[in-house]
PDB file of C-alpha atoms in Angstrom:
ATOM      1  CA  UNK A   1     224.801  83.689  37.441  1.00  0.00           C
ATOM      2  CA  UNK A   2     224.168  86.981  36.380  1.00  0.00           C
ATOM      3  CA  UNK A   3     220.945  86.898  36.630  1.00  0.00           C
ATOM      4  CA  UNK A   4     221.000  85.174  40.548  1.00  0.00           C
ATOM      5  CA  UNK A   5     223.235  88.282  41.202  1.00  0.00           C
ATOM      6  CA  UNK A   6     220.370  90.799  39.536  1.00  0.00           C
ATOM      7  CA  UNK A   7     217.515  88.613  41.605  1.00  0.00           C
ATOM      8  CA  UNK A   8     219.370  88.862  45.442  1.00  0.00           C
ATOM      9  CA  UNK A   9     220.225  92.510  44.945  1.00  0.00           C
ATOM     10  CA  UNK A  10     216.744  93.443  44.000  1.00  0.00           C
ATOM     11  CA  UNK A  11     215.568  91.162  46.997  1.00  0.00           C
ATOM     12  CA  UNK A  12     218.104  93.221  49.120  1.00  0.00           C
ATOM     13  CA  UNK A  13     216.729  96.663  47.733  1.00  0.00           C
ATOM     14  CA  UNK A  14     213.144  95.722  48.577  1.00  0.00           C
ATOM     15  CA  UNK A  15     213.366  96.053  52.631  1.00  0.00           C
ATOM     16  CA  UNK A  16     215.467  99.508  52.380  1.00  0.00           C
ATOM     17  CA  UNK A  17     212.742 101.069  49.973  1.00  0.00           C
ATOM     18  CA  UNK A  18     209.856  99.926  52.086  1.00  0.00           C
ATOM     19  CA  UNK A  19     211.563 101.367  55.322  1.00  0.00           C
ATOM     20  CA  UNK A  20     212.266 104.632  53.461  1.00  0.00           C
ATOM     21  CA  UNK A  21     208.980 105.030  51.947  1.00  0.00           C
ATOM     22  CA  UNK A  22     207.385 103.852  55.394  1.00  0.00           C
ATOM     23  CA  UNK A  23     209.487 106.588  57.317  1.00  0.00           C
ATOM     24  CA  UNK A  24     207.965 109.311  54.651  1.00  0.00           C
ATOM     25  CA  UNK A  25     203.856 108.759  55.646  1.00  0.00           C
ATOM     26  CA  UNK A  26     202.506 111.136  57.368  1.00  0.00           C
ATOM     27  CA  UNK A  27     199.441 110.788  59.593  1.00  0.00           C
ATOM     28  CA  UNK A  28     197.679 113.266  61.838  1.00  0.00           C
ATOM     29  CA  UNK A  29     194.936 112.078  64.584  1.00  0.00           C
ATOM     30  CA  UNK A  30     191.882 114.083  64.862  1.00  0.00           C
ATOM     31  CA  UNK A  31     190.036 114.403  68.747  1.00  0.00           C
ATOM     32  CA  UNK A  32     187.392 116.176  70.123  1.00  0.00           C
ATOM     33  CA  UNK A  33     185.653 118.009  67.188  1.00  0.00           C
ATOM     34  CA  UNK A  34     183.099 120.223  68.585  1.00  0.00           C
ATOM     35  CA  UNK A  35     181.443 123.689  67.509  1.00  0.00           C
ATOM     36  CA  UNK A  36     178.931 125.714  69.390  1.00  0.00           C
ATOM     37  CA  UNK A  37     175.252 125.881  68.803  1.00  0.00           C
ATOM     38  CA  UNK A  38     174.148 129.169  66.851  1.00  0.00           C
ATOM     39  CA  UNK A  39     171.230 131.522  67.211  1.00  0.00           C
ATOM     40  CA  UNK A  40     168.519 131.027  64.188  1.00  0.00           C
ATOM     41  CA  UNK A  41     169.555 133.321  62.054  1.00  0.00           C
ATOM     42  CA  UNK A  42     173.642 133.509  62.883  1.00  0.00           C
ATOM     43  CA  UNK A  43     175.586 133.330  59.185  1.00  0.00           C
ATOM     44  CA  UNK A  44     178.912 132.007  60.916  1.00  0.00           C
ATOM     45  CA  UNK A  45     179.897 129.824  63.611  1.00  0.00           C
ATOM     46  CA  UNK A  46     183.700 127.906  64.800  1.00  0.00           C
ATOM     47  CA  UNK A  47     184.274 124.377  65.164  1.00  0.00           C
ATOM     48  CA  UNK A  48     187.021 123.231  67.637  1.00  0.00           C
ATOM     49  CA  UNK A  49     189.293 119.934  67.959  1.00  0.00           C
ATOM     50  CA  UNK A  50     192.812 118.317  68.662  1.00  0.00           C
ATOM     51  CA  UNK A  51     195.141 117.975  65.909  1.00  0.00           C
ATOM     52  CA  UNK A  52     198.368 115.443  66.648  1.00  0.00           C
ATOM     53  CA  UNK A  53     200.788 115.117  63.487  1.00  0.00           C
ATOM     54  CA  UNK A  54     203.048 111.399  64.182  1.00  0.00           C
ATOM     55  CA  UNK A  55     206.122 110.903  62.517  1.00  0.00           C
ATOM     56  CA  UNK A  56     206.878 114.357  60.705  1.00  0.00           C
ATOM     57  CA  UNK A  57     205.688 117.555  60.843  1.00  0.00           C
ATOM     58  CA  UNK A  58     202.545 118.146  58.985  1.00  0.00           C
ATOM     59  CA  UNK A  59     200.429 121.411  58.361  1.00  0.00           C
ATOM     60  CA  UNK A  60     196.912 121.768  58.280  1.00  0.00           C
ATOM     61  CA  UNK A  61     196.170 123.688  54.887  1.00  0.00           C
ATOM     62  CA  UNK A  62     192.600 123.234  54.328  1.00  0.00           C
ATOM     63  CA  UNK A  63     189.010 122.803  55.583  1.00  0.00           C
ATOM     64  CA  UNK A  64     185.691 122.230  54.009  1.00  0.00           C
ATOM     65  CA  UNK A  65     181.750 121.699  55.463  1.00  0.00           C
ATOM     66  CA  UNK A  66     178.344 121.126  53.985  1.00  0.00           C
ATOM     67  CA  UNK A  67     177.270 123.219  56.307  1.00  0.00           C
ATOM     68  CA  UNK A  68     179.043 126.414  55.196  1.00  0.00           C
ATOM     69  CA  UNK A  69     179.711 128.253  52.592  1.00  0.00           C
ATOM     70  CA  UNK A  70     183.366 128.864  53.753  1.00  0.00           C
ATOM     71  CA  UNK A  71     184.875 127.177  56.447  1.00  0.00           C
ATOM     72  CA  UNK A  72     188.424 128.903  56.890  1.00  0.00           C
ATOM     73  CA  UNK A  73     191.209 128.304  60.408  1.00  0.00           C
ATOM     74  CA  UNK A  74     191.316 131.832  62.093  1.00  0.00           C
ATOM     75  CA  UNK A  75     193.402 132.813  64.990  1.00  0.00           C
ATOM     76  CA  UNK A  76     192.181 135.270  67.506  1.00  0.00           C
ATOM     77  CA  UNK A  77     194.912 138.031  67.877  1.00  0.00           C
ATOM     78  CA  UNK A  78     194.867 141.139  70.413  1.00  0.00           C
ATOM     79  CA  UNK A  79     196.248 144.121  68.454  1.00  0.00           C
ATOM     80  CA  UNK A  80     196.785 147.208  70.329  1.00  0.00           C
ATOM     81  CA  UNK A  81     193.549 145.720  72.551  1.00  0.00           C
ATOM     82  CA  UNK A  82     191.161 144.853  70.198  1.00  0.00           C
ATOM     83  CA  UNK A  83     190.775 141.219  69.771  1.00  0.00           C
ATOM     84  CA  UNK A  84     190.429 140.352  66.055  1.00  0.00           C
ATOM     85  CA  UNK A  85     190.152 136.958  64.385  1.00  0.00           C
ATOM     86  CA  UNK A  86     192.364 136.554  60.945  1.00  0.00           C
ATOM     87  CA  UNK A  87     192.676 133.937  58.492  1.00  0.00           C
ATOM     88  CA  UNK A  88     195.281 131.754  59.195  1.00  0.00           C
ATOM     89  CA  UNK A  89     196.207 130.003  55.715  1.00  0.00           C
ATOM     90  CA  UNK A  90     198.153 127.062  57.423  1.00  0.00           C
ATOM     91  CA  UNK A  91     198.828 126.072  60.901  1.00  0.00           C
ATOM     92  CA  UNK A  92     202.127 123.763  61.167  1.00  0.00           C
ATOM     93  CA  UNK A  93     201.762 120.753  63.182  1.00  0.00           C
ATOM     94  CA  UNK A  94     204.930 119.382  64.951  1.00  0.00           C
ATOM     95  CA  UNK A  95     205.251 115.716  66.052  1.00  0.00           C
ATOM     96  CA  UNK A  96     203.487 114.001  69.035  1.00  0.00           C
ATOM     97  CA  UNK A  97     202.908 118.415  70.022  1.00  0.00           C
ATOM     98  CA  UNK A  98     198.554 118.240  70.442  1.00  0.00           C
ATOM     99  CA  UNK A  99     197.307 121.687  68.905  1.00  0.00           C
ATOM    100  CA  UNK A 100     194.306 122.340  70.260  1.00  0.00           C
ATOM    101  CA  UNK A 101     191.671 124.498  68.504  1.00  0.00           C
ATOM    102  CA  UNK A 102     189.535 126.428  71.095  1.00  0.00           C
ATOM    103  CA  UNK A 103     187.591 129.808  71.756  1.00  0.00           C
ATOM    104  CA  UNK A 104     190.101 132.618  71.959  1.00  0.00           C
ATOM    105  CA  UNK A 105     192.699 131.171  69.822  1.00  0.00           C
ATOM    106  CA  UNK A 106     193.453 128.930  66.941  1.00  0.00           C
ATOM    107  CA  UNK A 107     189.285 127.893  65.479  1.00  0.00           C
ATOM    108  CA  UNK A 108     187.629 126.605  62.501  1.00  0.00           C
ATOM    109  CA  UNK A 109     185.379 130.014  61.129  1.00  0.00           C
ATOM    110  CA  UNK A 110     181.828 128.338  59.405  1.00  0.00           C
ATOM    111  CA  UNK A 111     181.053 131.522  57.257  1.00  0.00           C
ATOM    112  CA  UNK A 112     177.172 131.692  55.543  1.00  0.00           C
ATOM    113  CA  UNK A 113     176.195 128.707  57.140  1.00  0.00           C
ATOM    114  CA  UNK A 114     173.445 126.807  55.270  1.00  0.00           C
ATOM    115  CA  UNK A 115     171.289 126.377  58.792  1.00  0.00           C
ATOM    116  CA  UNK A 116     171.512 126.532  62.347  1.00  0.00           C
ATOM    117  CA  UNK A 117     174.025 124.668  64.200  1.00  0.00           C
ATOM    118  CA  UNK A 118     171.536 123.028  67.242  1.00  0.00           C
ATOM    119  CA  UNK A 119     172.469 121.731  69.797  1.00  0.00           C
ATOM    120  CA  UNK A 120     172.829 117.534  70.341  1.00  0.00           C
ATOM    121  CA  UNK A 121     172.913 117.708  66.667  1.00  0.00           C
ATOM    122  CA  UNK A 122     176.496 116.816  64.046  1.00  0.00           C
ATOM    123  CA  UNK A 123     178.230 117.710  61.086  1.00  0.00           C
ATOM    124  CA  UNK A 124     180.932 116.064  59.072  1.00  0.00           C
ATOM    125  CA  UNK A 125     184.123 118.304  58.492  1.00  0.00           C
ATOM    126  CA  UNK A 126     187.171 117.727  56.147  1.00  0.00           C
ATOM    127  CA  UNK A 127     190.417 118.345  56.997  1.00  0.00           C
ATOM    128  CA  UNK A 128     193.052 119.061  54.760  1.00  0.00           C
ATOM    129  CA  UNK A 129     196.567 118.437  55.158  1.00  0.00           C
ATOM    130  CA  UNK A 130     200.423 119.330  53.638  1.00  0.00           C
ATOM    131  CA  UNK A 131     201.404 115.314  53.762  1.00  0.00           C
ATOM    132  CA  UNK A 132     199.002 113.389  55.854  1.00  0.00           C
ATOM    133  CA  UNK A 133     195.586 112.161  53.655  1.00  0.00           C
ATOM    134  CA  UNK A 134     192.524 114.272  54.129  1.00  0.00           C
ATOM    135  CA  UNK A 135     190.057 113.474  57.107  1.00  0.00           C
ATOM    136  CA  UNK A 136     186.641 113.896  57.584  1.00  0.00           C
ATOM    137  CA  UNK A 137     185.610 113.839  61.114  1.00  0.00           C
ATOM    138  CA  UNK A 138     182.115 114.325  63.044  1.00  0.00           C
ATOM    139  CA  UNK A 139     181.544 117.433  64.609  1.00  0.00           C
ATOM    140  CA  UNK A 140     179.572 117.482  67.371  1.00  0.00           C
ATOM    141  CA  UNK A 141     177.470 120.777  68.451  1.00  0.00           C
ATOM    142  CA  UNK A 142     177.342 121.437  72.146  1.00  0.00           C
ATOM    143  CA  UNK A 143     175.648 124.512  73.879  1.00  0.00           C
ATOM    144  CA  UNK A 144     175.678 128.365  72.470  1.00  0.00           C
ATOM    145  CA  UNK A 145     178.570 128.956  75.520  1.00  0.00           C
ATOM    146  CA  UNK A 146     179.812 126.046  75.732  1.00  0.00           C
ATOM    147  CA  UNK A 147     183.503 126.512  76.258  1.00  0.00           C
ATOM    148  CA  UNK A 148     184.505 122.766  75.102  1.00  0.00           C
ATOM    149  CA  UNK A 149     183.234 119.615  74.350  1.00  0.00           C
ATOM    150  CA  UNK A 150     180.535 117.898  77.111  1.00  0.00           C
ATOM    151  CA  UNK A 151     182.471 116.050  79.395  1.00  0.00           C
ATOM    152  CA  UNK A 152     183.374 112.750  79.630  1.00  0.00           C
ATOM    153  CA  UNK A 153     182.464 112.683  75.633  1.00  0.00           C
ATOM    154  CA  UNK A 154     184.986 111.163  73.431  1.00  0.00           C
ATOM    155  CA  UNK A 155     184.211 112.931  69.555  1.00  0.00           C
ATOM    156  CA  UNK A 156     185.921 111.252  66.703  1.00  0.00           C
TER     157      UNK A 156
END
């Protein structure tokens, strides 16, 4: 009897530890990864993209390249009228809230970049996060101006 008892209750505690442990993952969709092209002998370059966190709030902490040295998030800040771009250790992600990387703002900085980023060519990037796995994502390089990804493109 005892051991019946010992059997259902561990049956019963099976469905609440899956739903808690379910309710804990973290997951964070990746869109539209895109960097410029750079001149021949440029040492740094951004890469751009859509972050989404689902289900809890995540924070990007970290990002890595082959094709840099250093790949680091910046934000562009105007102080006192001078536009400046600082490292930004983590950017905090908020549920089903899109963050969108882009010129001007929020970016991905490729420092001492191993080549030139050309144009119609990729790269594979790795994202970092607080909770949510690491993702590596293909990064597409569009024009030296371009001002987003080439429209009507879907980059995953």
């Amino acid at each position: 009897m005892r051991m019946m008892l010992l059997a259902a209750s561990l049956v019963l505690a099976i469905p609440t530890f899956t739903s808690t442990a379910m309710a804990h993952d973290a997951s964070v969709q990746v869109s539209g990864a895109w960097a410029r092209a750079t001149a021949p002998n440029a040492m740094s370059g951004g890469a751009f993209l859509t972050l989404t966190a689902h289900g809890h709030p995540d924070a990007l902490v970290g990002v890595s390249t082959p094709v840099a040295k250093t790949a680091e998030l910046h934000e562009t800040v105007n102080d006192k009228g001078i536009m400046k771009m600082l490292p930004a250790p983590v950017l905090a992600l908020q549920p089903d809230a899109p963050v969108t990387l882009k010129p001007g703002g929020y970016h991905i900085m490729l420092m001492e970049l191993q080549h030139q980023l050309t144009r119609g060519e990729s790269f594979p990037l790795t994202l970092r996060f607080e909770h949510a796995p690491p993702q590596t994502v293909n990064v597409m390089i569009e024009g030296p101006g371009a001002a987003g990804p080439m429209a009507g493109m879907q980059h995953k």
